[in-house]
Short mmCIF file of N, CA and C in Angstrom, two decimals:
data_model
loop_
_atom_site.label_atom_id
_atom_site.label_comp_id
_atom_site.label_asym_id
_atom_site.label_seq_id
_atom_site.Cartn_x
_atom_site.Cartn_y
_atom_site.Cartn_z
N UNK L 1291 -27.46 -18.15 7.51
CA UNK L 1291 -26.23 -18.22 6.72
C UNK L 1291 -26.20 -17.10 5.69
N UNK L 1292 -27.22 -16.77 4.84
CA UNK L 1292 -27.29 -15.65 3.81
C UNK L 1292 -27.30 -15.02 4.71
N UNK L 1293 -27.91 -14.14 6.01
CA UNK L 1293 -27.95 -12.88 6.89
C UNK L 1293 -26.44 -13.17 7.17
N UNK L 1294 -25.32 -13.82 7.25
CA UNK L 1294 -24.01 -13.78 8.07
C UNK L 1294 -23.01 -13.32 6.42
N UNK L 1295 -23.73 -13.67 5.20
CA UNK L 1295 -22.62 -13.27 4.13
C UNK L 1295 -23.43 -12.42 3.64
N UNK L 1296 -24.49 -11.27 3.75
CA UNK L 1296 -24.27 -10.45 3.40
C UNK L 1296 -24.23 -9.16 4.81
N UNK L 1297 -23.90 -9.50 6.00
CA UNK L 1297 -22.82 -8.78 6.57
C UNK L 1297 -21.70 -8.42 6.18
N UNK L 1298 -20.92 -9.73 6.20
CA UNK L 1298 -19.84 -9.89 5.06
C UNK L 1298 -19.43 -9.23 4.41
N UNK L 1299 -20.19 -8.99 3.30
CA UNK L 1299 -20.06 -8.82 1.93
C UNK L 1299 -20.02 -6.89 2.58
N UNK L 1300 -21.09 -6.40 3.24
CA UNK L 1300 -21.37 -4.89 3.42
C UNK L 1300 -20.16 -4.88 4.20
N UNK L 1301 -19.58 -5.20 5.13
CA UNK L 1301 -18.20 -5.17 6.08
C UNK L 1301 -16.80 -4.57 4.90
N UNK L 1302 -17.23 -5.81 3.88
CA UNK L 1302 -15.64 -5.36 3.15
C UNK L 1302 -15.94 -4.60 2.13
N UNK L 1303 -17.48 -4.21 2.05
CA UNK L 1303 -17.62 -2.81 1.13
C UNK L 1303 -17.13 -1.47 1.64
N UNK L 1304 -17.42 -1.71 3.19
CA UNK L 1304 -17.27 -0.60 3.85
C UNK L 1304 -15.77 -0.46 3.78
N UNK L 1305 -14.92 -1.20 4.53
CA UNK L 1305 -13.87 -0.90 4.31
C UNK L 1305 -12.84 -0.88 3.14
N UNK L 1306 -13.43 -1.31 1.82
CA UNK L 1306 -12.86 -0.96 0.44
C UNK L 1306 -13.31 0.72 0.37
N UNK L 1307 -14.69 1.22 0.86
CA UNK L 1307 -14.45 2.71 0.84
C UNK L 1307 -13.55 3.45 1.68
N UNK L 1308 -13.44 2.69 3.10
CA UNK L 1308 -12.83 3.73 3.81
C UNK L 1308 -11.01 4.05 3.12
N UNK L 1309 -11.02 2.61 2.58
CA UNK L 1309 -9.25 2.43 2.56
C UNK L 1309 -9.36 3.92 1.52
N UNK L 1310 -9.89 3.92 -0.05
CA UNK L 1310 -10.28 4.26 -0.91
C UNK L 1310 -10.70 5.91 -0.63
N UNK L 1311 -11.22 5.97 0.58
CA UNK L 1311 -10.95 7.57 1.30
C UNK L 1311 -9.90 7.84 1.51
N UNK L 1312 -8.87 7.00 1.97
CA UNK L 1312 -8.18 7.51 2.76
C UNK L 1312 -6.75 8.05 1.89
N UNK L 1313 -6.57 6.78 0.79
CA UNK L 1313 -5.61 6.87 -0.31
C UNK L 1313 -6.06 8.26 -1.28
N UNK L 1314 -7.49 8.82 -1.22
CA UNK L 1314 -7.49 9.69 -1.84
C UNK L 1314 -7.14 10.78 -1.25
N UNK L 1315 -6.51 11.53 -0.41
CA UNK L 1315 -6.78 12.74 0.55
C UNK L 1315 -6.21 13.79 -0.43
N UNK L 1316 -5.32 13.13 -1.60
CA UNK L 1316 -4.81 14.29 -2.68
C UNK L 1316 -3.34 14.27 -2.04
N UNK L 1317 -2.54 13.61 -1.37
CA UNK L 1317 -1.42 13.22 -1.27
C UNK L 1317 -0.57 12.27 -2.04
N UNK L 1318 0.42 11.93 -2.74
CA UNK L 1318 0.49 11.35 -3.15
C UNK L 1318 1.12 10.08 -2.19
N UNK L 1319 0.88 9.01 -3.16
CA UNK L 1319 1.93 7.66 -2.57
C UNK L 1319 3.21 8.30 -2.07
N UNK L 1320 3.94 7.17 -1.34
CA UNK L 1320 5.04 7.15 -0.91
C UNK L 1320 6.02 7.27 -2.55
N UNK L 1321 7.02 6.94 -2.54
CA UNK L 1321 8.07 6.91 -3.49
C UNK L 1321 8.34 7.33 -4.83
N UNK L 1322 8.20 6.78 -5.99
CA UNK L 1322 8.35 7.81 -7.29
C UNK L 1322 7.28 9.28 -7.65
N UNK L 1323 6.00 8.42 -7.41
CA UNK L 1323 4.95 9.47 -7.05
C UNK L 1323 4.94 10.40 -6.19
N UNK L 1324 5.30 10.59 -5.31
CA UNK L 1324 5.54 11.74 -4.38
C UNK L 1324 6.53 12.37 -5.00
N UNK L 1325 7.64 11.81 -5.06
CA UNK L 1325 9.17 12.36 -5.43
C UNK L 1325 8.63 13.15 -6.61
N UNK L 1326 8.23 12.71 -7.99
CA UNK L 1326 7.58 14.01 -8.95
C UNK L 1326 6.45 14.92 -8.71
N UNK L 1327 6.13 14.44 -7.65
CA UNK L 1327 4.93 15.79 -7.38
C UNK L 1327 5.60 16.80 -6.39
N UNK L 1328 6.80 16.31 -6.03
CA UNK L 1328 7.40 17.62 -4.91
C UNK L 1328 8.50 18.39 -5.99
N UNK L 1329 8.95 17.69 -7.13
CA UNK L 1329 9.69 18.48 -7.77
C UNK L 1329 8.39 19.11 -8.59
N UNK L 1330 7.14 19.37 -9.18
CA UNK L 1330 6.36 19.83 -9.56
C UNK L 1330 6.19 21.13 -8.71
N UNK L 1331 6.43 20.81 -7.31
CA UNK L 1331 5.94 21.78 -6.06
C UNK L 1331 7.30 22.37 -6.29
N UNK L 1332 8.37 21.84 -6.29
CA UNK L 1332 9.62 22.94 -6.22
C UNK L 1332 10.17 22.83 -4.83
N UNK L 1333 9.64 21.65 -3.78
CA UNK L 1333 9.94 21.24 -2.42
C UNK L 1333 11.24 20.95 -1.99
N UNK L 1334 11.66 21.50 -1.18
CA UNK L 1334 12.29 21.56 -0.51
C UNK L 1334 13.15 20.47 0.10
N UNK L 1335 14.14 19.33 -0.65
CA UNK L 1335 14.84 18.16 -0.29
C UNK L 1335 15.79 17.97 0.67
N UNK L 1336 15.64 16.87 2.02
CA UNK L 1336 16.03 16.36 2.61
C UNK L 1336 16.09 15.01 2.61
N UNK L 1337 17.94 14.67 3.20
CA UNK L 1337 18.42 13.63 2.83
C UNK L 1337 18.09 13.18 4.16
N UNK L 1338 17.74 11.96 4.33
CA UNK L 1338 17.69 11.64 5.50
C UNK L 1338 19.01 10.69 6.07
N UNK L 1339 19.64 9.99 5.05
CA UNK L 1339 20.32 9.21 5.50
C UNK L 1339 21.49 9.76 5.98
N UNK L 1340 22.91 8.64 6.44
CA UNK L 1340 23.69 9.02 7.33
C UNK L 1340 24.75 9.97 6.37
N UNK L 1341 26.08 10.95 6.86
CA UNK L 1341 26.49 11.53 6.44
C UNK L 1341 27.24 10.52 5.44
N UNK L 1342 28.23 9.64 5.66
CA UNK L 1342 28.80 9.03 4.82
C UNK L 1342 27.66 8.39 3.78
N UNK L 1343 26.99 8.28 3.71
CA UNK L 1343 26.09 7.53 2.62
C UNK L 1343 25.80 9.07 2.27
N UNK L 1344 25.56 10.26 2.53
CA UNK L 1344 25.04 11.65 1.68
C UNK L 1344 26.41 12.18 1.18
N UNK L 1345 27.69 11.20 1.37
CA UNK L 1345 28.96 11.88 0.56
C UNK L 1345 29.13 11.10 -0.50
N UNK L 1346 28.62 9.85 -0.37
CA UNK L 1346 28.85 8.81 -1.59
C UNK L 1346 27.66 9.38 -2.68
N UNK L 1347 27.01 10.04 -2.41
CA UNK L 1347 26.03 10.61 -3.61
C UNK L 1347 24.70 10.86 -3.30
N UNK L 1348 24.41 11.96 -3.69
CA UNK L 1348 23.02 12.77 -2.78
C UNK L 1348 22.34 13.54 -4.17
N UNK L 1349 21.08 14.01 -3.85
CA UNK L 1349 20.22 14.41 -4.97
C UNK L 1349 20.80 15.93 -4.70
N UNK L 1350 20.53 16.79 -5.70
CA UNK L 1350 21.26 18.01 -5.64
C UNK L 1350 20.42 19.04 -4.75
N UNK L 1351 21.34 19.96 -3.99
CA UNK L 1351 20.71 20.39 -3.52
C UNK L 1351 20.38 19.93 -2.21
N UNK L 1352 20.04 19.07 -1.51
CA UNK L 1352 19.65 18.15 -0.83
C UNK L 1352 20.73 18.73 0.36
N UNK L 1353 19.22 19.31 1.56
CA UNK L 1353 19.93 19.34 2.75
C UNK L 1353 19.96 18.18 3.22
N UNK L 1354 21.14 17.69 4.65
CA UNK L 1354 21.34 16.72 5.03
C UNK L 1354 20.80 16.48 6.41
N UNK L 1355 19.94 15.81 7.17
CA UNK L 1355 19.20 15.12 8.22
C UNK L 1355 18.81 14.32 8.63
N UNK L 1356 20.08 13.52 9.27
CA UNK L 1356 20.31 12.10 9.46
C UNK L 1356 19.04 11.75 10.20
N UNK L 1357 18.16 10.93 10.33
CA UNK L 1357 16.80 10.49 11.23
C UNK L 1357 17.84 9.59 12.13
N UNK L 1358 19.22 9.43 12.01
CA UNK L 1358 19.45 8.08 12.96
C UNK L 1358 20.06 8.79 14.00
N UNK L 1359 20.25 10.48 13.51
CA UNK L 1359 21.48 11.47 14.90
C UNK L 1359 20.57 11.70 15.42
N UNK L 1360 21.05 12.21 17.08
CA UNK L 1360 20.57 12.63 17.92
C UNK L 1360 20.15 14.16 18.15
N UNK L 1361 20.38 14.30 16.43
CA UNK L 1361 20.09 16.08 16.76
C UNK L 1361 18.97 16.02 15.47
N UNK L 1362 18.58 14.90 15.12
CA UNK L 1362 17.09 15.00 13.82
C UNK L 1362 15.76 15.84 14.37
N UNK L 1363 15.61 15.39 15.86
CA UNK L 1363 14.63 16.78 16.20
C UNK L 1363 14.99 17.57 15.97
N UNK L 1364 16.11 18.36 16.58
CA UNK L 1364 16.62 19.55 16.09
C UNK L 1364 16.35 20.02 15.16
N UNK L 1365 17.20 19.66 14.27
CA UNK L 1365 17.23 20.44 13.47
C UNK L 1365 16.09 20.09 12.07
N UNK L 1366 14.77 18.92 12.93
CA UNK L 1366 13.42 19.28 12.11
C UNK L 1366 13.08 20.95 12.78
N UNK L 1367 13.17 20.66 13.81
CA UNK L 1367 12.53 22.44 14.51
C UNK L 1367 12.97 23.41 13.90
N UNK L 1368 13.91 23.13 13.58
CA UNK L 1368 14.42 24.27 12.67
C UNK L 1368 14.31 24.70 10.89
N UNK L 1369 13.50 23.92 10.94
CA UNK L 1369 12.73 23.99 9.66
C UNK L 1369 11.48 25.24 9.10
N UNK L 1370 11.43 25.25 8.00
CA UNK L 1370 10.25 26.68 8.04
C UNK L 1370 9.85 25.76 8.07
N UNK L 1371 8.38 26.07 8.66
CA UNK L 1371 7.13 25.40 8.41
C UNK L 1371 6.01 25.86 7.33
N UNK L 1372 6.57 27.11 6.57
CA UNK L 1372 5.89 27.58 5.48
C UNK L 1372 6.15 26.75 4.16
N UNK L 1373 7.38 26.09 4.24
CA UNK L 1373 7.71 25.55 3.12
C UNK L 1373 7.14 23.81 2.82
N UNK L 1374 7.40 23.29 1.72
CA UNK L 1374 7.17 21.56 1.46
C UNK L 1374 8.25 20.90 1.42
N UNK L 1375 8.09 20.27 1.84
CA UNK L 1375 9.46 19.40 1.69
C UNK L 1375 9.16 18.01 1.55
N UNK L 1376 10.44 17.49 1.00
CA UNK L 1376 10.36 15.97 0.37
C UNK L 1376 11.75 15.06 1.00
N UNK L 1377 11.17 14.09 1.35
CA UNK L 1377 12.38 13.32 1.90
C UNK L 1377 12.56 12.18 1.45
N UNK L 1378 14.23 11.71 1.34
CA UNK L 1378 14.17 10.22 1.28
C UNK L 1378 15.90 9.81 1.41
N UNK L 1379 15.80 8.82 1.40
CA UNK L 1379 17.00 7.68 1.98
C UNK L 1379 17.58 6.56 0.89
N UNK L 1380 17.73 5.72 1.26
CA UNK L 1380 18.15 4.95 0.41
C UNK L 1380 16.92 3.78 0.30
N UNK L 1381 16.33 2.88 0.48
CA UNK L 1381 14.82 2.44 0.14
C UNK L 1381 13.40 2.74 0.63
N UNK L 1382 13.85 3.57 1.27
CA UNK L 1382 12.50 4.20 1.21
C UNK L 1382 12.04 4.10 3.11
N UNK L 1383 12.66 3.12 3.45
CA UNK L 1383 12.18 3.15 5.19
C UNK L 1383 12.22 4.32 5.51
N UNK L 1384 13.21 4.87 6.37
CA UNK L 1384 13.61 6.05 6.48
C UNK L 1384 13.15 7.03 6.30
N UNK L 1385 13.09 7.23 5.06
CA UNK L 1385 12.34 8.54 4.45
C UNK L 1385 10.45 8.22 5.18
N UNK L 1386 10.47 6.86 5.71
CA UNK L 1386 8.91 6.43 6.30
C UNK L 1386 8.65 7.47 6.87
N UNK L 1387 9.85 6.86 7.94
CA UNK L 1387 9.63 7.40 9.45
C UNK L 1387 9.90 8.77 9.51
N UNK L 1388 10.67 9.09 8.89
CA UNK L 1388 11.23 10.60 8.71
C UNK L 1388 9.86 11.69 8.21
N UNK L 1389 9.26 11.10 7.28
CA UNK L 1389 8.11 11.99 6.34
C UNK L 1389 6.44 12.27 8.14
N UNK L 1390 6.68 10.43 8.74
CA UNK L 1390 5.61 10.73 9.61
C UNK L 1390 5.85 11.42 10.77
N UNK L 1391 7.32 11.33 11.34
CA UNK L 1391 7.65 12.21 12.66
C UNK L 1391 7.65 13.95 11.87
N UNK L 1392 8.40 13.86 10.69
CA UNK L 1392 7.62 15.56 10.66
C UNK L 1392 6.12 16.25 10.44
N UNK L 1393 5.63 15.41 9.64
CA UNK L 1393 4.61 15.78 9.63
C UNK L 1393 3.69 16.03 11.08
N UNK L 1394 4.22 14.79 11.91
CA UNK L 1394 3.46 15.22 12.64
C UNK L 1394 4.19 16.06 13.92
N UNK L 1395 4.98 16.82 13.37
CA UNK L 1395 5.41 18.32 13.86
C UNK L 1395 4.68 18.99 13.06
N UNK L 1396 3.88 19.35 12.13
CA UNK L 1396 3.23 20.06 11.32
C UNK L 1396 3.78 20.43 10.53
N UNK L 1397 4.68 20.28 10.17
CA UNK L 1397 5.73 20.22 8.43
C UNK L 1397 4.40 19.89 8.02
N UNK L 1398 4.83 20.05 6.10
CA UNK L 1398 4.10 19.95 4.89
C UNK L 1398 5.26 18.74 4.33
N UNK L 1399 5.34 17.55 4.12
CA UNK L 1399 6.52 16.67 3.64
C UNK L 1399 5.44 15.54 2.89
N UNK L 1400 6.57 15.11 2.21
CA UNK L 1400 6.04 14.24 0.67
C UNK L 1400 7.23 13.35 1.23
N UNK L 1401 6.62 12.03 0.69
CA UNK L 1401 8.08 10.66 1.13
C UNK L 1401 8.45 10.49 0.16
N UNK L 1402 9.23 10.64 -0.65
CA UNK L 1402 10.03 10.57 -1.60
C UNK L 1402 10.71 8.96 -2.48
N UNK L 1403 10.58 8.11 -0.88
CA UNK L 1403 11.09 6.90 -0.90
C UNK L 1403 12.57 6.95 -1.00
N UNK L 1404 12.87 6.08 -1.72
CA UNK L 1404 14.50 5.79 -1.83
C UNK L 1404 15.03 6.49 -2.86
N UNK L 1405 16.50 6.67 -3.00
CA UNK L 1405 16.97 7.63 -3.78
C UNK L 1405 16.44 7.52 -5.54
N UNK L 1406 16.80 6.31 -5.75
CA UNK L 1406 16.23 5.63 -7.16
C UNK L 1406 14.95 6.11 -7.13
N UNK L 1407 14.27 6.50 -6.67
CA UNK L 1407 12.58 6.88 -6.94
C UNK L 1407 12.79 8.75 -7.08
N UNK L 1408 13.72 8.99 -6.85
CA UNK L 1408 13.93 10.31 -6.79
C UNK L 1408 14.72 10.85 -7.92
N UNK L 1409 15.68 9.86 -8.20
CA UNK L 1409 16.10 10.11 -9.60
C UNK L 1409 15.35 9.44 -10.69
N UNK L 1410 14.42 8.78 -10.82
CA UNK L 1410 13.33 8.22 -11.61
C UNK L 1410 12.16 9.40 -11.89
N UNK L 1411 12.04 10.32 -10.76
CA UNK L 1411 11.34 10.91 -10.95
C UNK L 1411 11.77 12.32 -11.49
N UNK L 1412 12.88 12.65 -11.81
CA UNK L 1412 13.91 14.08 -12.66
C UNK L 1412 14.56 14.32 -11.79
N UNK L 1413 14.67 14.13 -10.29
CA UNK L 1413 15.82 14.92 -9.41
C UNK L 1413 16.77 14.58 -9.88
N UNK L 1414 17.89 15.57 -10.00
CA UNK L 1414 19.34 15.44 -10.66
C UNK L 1414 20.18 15.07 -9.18
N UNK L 1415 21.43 14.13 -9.69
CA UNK L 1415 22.08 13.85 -8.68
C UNK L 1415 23.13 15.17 -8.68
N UNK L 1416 23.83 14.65 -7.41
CA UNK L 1416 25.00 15.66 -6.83
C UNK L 1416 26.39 15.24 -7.24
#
């Protein structure tokens, strides 16, 4: 019984380090935190959400790249890949999926979260 809890015990040490690696890589979190470290970077903003929701009010500046059109590959490909960029939507989903399908095109992208985390963090609205 002591040999089965301190397995245990070393099991969820191990994985309190790995998590604890992994949160450190020097990326930031998803949402307010990211959002001020990409305006620190000077990154490059994309809206992800749909056009009518980026006419009712968008962060300035802010190119537009719906993740829900059928041309969001697109016109990720058409992205520098020299630059950073920061994305987000309206709570933050979006900007999820959006931050992990580019990246893993090899973009440099920060998730920004939802718009409120973006204006929390100094982005000026439009």
């Amino acid at each position: 019984l002591l040999l089965g809890a301190l397995f245990v015990g070393a099991l969820a040490l191990v994985s309190a380090c790995a998590e604890d690696e992994s949160s450190s890589s020097g990326a930031p979190a998803a949402g307010q935190e990211a959002a001020a470290a990409a305006l620190d970077q000077e990154a490059v903003v994309i809206d992800v959400r749909t056009p009518d929701e980026y006419d009712a009010g968008h962060i300035e500046g802010a190119q537009l790249l719906d993740i829900q059109s059928a041309d969001f590959a697109t016109g990720m490909a058409e992205l520098d890949a020299d630059q950073t960029y920061v994305v987000y939507c309206r709570s933050g989903n979006r900007s999820a999926a959006a931050a992990e399908q580019m990246q893993a095109a090899g973009l440099t992208v920060l998730d920004g979260g939802g718009m409120g985390d973006m204006v929390a963090a100094g982005w000026p609205e439009a």
